[in-house]
Amino acid sequence: MELASLYAALGRIAPYTHRTPLLTSRLLDELMGKRLLLKAEHLQKTGSFKARGALSKALALENPKGLLAVSSGNHALGVAYAARVLGVKALLVVPEEASPFKKAAARAYGAEVVDQGVTARNREEVAKALQEETGYALIHPFDDPLVMAGQGTAGLELLAQAGKRGVFPEAVLVPVGGGGLIAGIATAVKALSPTTLVLGVEPKGADDARRSLLEGRIVRLEEAPRTRADGVRTLAVGELPFRVMRERVDGVLAVSEEALLEAERLLFTRTKQVVEPTGALPLAAVLEHGERLPYTLALLLSGGNRDFSP
Amino acid sequence: MELASLYAALGRIAPYTHRTPLLTSRLLDELMGKRLLLKAEHLQKTGSFKARGALSKALALENPKGLLAVSSGNHALGVAYAARVLGVKALLVVPEEASPFKKAAARAYGAEVVDQGVTARNREEVAKALQEETGYALIHPFDDPLVMAGQGTAGLELLAQAGKRGVFPEAVLVPVGGGGLIAGIATAVKALSPTTLVLGVEPKGADDARRSLLEGRIVRLEEAPRTRADGVRTLAVGELPFRVMRERVDGVLAVSEEALLEAERLLFTRTKQVVEPTGALPLAAVLEHGERLPYTLALLLSGGNRDFSP
């Protein structure tokens, strides 16, 4: 995946996505002793960057009959939205035990939720069977060049927005789950601003990407990690993202759950933005590893889908 | 209070306040069947519009030795911030039983909190005594023309921002507590866009302003109303704001606590903005009285100081 595919993806998705703002907060800068640029993907369509990748893929398909995804999270919302843009059906394969809140959110976007008899173990099989039965296109959440290119468009925008303000981000911090987002962002950054560091951020209990980069092979977690950051509970990074990461990502930082909670609190109370735990990982890395990080940092606030509690 | 005093206030405070954005949300517009312009005072310095009024007053004083306020809420933060801008001390008179969270927030802004032996009943006396003892200037939260003019600057900005986009707000919806904010906003609106309606919003249990306007005299509540909207728990509107309101406010809508909670939820989940209950009153009015309201509405999101719950 090269820069040209990111521009192509941006061309496809731009009419249906927001060019999300690059937020700044003097208060937060003072507290952290850094200059922070917050790429506000929590304000993206569907509430996360996942709309970019899903649309990038869906709009490149030739007359798909429908879209299919294995997800109850932000990727599901992205695929449901992409299907609406295309005017086709979306089928989401979701374990029966997934939260009713998430199923309802997917249905609210017009998708059909398939959960009867679905478990975390058999859901890939169920999806394959459904794919053959319906002829719908299966959209992988990260292990797909067109999806990665779509996620990377957030990086293109970020660099353009920083450049327009005359600010040079010395490092970009990105949450890592399956690796699709950071692979896309790193492709944009290393092509357009090669001296900018690209750093992944993971919860300490789920630092498979960090270990994978260190060991030079994909390290797979034994079981789903316990972390507030539900967007990065994947067991391993994808093969295609990993190839890109090895070449273009400078490192991965692991953060504690305490730092993550404090980062969420700071974003909530200081910037008045609703960011989900996964989206607060980059700020948690600034809290926990600030002294090892440069001064001007771009943080990818990846999503804002969290429950409201009165 | 006339338009000229609002411009004068804006001239004083502009270097120290944000020209907060006028947010829009296509999703929210679709849900409500309206065109909504959200004046984002939750993104104001100190997290609410109160910084405007406090600064407007403080910057008009001649060499004050210090500032004094009777408040543990957003007005306290505004006064603490104004004192910091002036480089003088702030004393806040707060009942002992006020929430430690609010006291801590005021202290974080550099103010000194006076709470020993202070009750809801004697706090005005305590403040008067402190004023004589210290010579500090007492800043009233609403019953003061310079404070009202400061709050009104949010209205000047709102109209300019809407005008720049070529959008004409048919009505402006504003939370009403002591009446300082709506008096200021109404002064701006009736001078610059006289056919735009100015409507107050109160919780049903605290509709003293609505009744005051209907009866033509200030109606005082017997006891502090129970409502989620802690910013409008005042027992009565102020005399000076009431005079302005009688002339320039077109009506006051009362909303249920259920509508208020739903409005908070919508702002949180759909716009990803952290707005405190009081700031959600205008959207609650759209939920509950939408069919009686025109299509293009400006909503004053008055503040965003709410607790974070993980």
Coordinates of C-alpha atoms in Angstrom, one line a residue, chain B residues 1-242:
Chain B
M1 CA -28.5 48.1 29.2
E2 CA -28.3 48.8 25.4
L3 CA -26.4 47.3 22.5
A4 CA -23.4 49.7 23.0
S5 CA -22.7 48.2 26.4
L6 CA -22.5 44.7 24.9
Y7 CA -19.9 45.9 22.3
A8 CA -18.0 47.7 25.1
A9 CA -18.0 44.4 27.1
L10 CA -16.9 42.4 24.1
G11 CA -14.0 44.9 23.6
R12 CA -12.9 44.3 27.2
I13 CA -13.2 40.5 27.4
A14 CA -12.3 39.4 23.9
P15 CA -8.6 39.0 24.6
Y16 CA -9.3 36.6 27.5
T17 CA -12.3 34.6 26.2
H18 CA -12.9 32.2 23.4
R19 CA -15.2 33.1 20.5
T20 CA -16.8 29.7 20.9
P21 CA -17.8 27.9 17.8
L22 CA -21.4 27.6 16.5
L23 CA -21.7 23.9 16.1
T24 CA -24.1 22.0 13.8
S25 CA -25.0 18.3 13.6
R26 CA -26.8 16.9 10.6
L27 CA -27.7 13.8 12.6
L28 CA -29.3 15.9 15.4
D29 CA -31.1 18.1 12.8
E30 CA -32.6 14.9 11.2
L31 CA -33.7 13.5 14.6
M32 CA -35.3 16.8 15.6
G33 CA -36.7 17.9 12.3
K34 CA -35.1 21.3 12.8
R35 CA -32.1 23.2 11.8
L36 CA -30.1 23.7 15.0
L37 CA -27.2 26.1 15.7
L38 CA -25.4 25.2 18.9
K39 CA -23.6 28.1 20.6
A40 CA -20.9 26.1 22.3
E41 CA -20.3 27.9 25.6
H42 CA -19.3 24.6 27.2
L43 CA -16.0 25.3 25.3
Q44 CA -15.7 28.7 26.8
K45 CA -12.9 29.5 29.3
T46 CA -13.8 27.9 32.7
G47 CA -16.3 25.7 30.9
S48 CA -19.3 28.1 30.9
F49 CA -20.5 31.6 29.7
K50 CA -20.0 32.8 33.3
A51 CA -16.4 33.8 32.4
R52 CA -17.8 36.5 30.1
G53 CA -19.9 38.3 32.8
A54 CA -17.3 38.0 35.5
L55 CA -14.6 39.4 33.2
S56 CA -16.8 42.1 31.8
K57 CA -17.4 43.4 35.4
A58 CA -13.9 42.8 36.7
L59 CA -12.2 44.6 33.8
A60 CA -14.4 47.6 34.3
L61 CA -13.3 48.1 37.9
E62 CA -10.6 50.6 38.8
N63 CA -7.7 48.8 40.3
P64 CA -9.7 46.3 42.4
K65 CA -7.7 44.9 45.3
G66 CA -9.4 41.5 44.9
L67 CA -12.7 39.9 43.8
L68 CA -15.3 38.3 45.9
A69 CA -18.2 36.1 44.9
V70 CA -21.0 34.1 46.6
S71 CA -21.0 31.0 44.5
S72 CA -19.7 27.4 44.3
G73 CA -20.7 26.9 40.7
N74 CA -19.8 28.3 37.3
H75 CA -19.9 31.9 38.5
A76 CA -17.3 31.1 41.1
L77 CA -15.0 29.7 38.3
G78 CA -15.7 32.8 36.2
V79 CA -14.7 35.1 39.1
A80 CA -11.6 33.0 39.9
Y81 CA -10.5 33.2 36.3
A82 CA -11.2 37.0 36.1
A83 CA -9.0 37.5 39.2
R84 CA -6.2 35.5 37.6
V85 CA -6.5 37.7 34.5
L86 CA -6.3 40.8 36.7
G87 CA -3.5 39.4 38.9
V88 CA -5.5 39.8 42.1
K89 CA -7.0 37.5 44.7
A90 CA -10.4 35.9 44.5
L91 CA -12.4 35.0 47.6
L92 CA -15.4 32.6 47.2
V93 CA -18.0 32.3 49.9
V94 CA -19.4 28.8 49.7
P95 CA -21.7 26.9 52.1
E96 CA -19.8 24.2 54.1
E97 CA -22.1 21.5 52.7
A98 CA -21.2 22.4 49.0
S99 CA -19.7 19.6 47.1
P100 CA -16.0 19.1 47.7
F101 CA -15.6 18.6 43.9
K102 CA -16.8 22.2 43.3
K103 CA -14.7 23.6 46.0
A104 CA -11.6 21.8 44.6
A105 CA -12.4 23.2 41.1
A106 CA -12.6 26.7 42.4
R107 CA -9.3 26.2 44.3
A108 CA -7.7 24.8 41.1
Y109 CA -8.4 28.2 39.5
G110 CA -6.4 29.8 42.2
A111 CA -9.3 31.1 44.3
E112 CA -9.5 31.0 48.1
V113 CA -12.6 29.3 49.4
V114 CA -14.3 30.6 52.5
D115 CA -16.6 28.0 53.9
Q116 CA -16.2 27.7 57.7
G117 CA -19.5 28.4 59.4
V118 CA -21.0 29.4 56.0
T119 CA -24.6 28.2 55.3
A120 CA -27.0 28.8 52.5
R121 CA -28.8 31.3 54.7
N122 CA -25.9 33.4 56.1
R123 CA -23.6 33.5 53.0
E124 CA -24.7 36.9 51.8
E125 CA -24.0 38.4 55.3
V126 CA -20.6 36.6 55.4
A127 CA -19.8 38.1 52.0
K128 CA -20.8 41.6 53.0
A129 CA -18.7 41.4 56.1
L130 CA -15.7 40.1 54.1
Q131 CA -16.2 42.9 51.5
E132 CA -15.9 45.5 54.3
E133 CA -13.0 43.8 55.9
T134 CA -11.0 43.2 52.7
G135 CA -12.2 46.0 50.3
Y136 CA -12.5 43.4 47.6
A137 CA -15.1 44.0 44.9
L138 CA -18.2 41.8 45.2
I139 CA -19.3 40.5 41.8
H140 CA -23.0 39.5 41.6
P141 CA -23.8 36.5 39.4
F142 CA -26.5 38.3 37.4
D143 CA -28.0 41.5 39.0
D144 CA -25.5 43.8 37.5
P145 CA -25.6 45.6 34.1
L146 CA -21.9 45.0 33.4
V147 CA -22.3 41.3 34.1
M148 CA -25.4 41.1 31.9
A149 CA -23.6 42.9 29.1
G150 CA -20.8 40.4 29.4
Q151 CA -23.2 37.4 29.1
G152 CA -24.8 39.2 26.1
T153 CA -21.5 39.0 24.2
A154 CA -22.4 35.4 23.5
G155 CA -25.4 36.7 21.6
L156 CA -23.4 39.1 19.6
E157 CA -21.1 36.3 18.5
L158 CA -23.9 33.9 17.8
L159 CA -25.7 36.4 15.4
A160 CA -22.4 37.2 13.6
Q161 CA -21.5 33.5 13.2
A162 CA -25.0 32.7 11.9
G163 CA -25.0 35.7 9.6
K164 CA -21.6 34.7 8.1
R165 CA -23.1 31.3 7.2
G166 CA -26.2 33.0 5.7
V167 CA -28.4 31.4 8.3
F168 CA -31.2 33.3 10.0
P169 CA -32.2 32.0 13.5
E170 CA -35.9 32.3 13.9
A171 CA -35.6 31.8 17.6
V172 CA -32.9 31.7 20.2
L173 CA -33.4 29.3 23.2
V174 CA -31.6 30.2 26.5
P175 CA -31.5 28.6 30.0
V176 CA -32.8 31.0 32.7
G177 CA -31.6 31.0 36.3
G178 CA -31.1 34.5 37.6
G179 CA -31.8 35.9 34.1
G180 CA -28.4 37.6 33.4
L181 CA -27.7 35.5 30.4
I182 CA -31.0 35.8 28.7
A183 CA -31.2 39.5 29.4
G184 CA -27.8 40.0 27.7
I185 CA -28.7 37.7 24.8
A186 CA -32.1 39.3 24.3
T187 CA -30.5 42.8 24.2
A188 CA -28.2 41.6 21.4
V189 CA -30.9 39.8 19.4
K190 CA -33.7 42.4 19.7
A191 CA -31.3 45.2 18.5
L192 CA -29.7 43.2 15.6
S193 CA -32.3 40.8 14.5
P194 CA -35.7 42.1 16.0
T195 CA -37.9 39.4 14.4
T196 CA -35.9 36.6 16.0
L197 CA -37.8 35.2 19.0
V198 CA -35.9 35.0 22.4
L199 CA -37.2 32.2 24.5
G200 CA -36.1 31.2 28.0
V201 CA -36.0 27.6 29.1
E202 CA -36.5 26.4 32.7
P203 CA -37.1 23.0 34.4
K204 CA -40.8 22.4 35.2
G205 CA -40.1 22.4 38.9
A206 CA -38.4 25.8 38.7
D207 CA -40.5 27.8 36.4
D208 CA -40.4 31.1 38.3
A209 CA -39.2 33.1 35.3
R210 CA -42.1 31.9 33.2
R211 CA -44.6 32.8 35.9
S212 CA -42.8 36.1 36.6
L213 CA -43.2 37.1 33.0
L214 CA -46.9 36.0 32.9
E215 CA -47.7 37.8 36.2
G216 CA -45.6 40.9 35.4
R217 CA -43.8 40.7 38.8
I218 CA -40.9 38.7 40.1
V219 CA -42.3 35.4 41.4
R220 CA -40.0 33.8 44.1
L221 CA -39.8 30.0 44.7
E222 CA -40.4 28.9 48.3
E223 CA -37.4 26.5 48.3
A224 CA -34.5 25.5 46.0
P225 CA -36.1 23.4 43.3
R226 CA -35.1 19.8 42.7
T227 CA -33.8 19.6 39.2
R228 CA -30.9 18.1 37.3
A229 CA -30.1 21.5 36.0
D230 CA -28.1 22.8 39.0
G231 CA -27.2 26.0 37.2
V232 CA -30.8 27.3 37.4
R233 CA -31.7 26.5 41.0
T234 CA -32.0 30.2 41.8
L235 CA -35.1 31.1 43.7
A236 CA -36.0 34.1 41.6
V237 CA -34.7 36.2 38.6
G238 CA -32.8 39.4 39.5
E239 CA -34.5 42.8 39.4
L240 CA -32.3 44.2 36.6
P241 CA -32.5 41.1 34.4
F242 CA -36.3 41.1 34.9

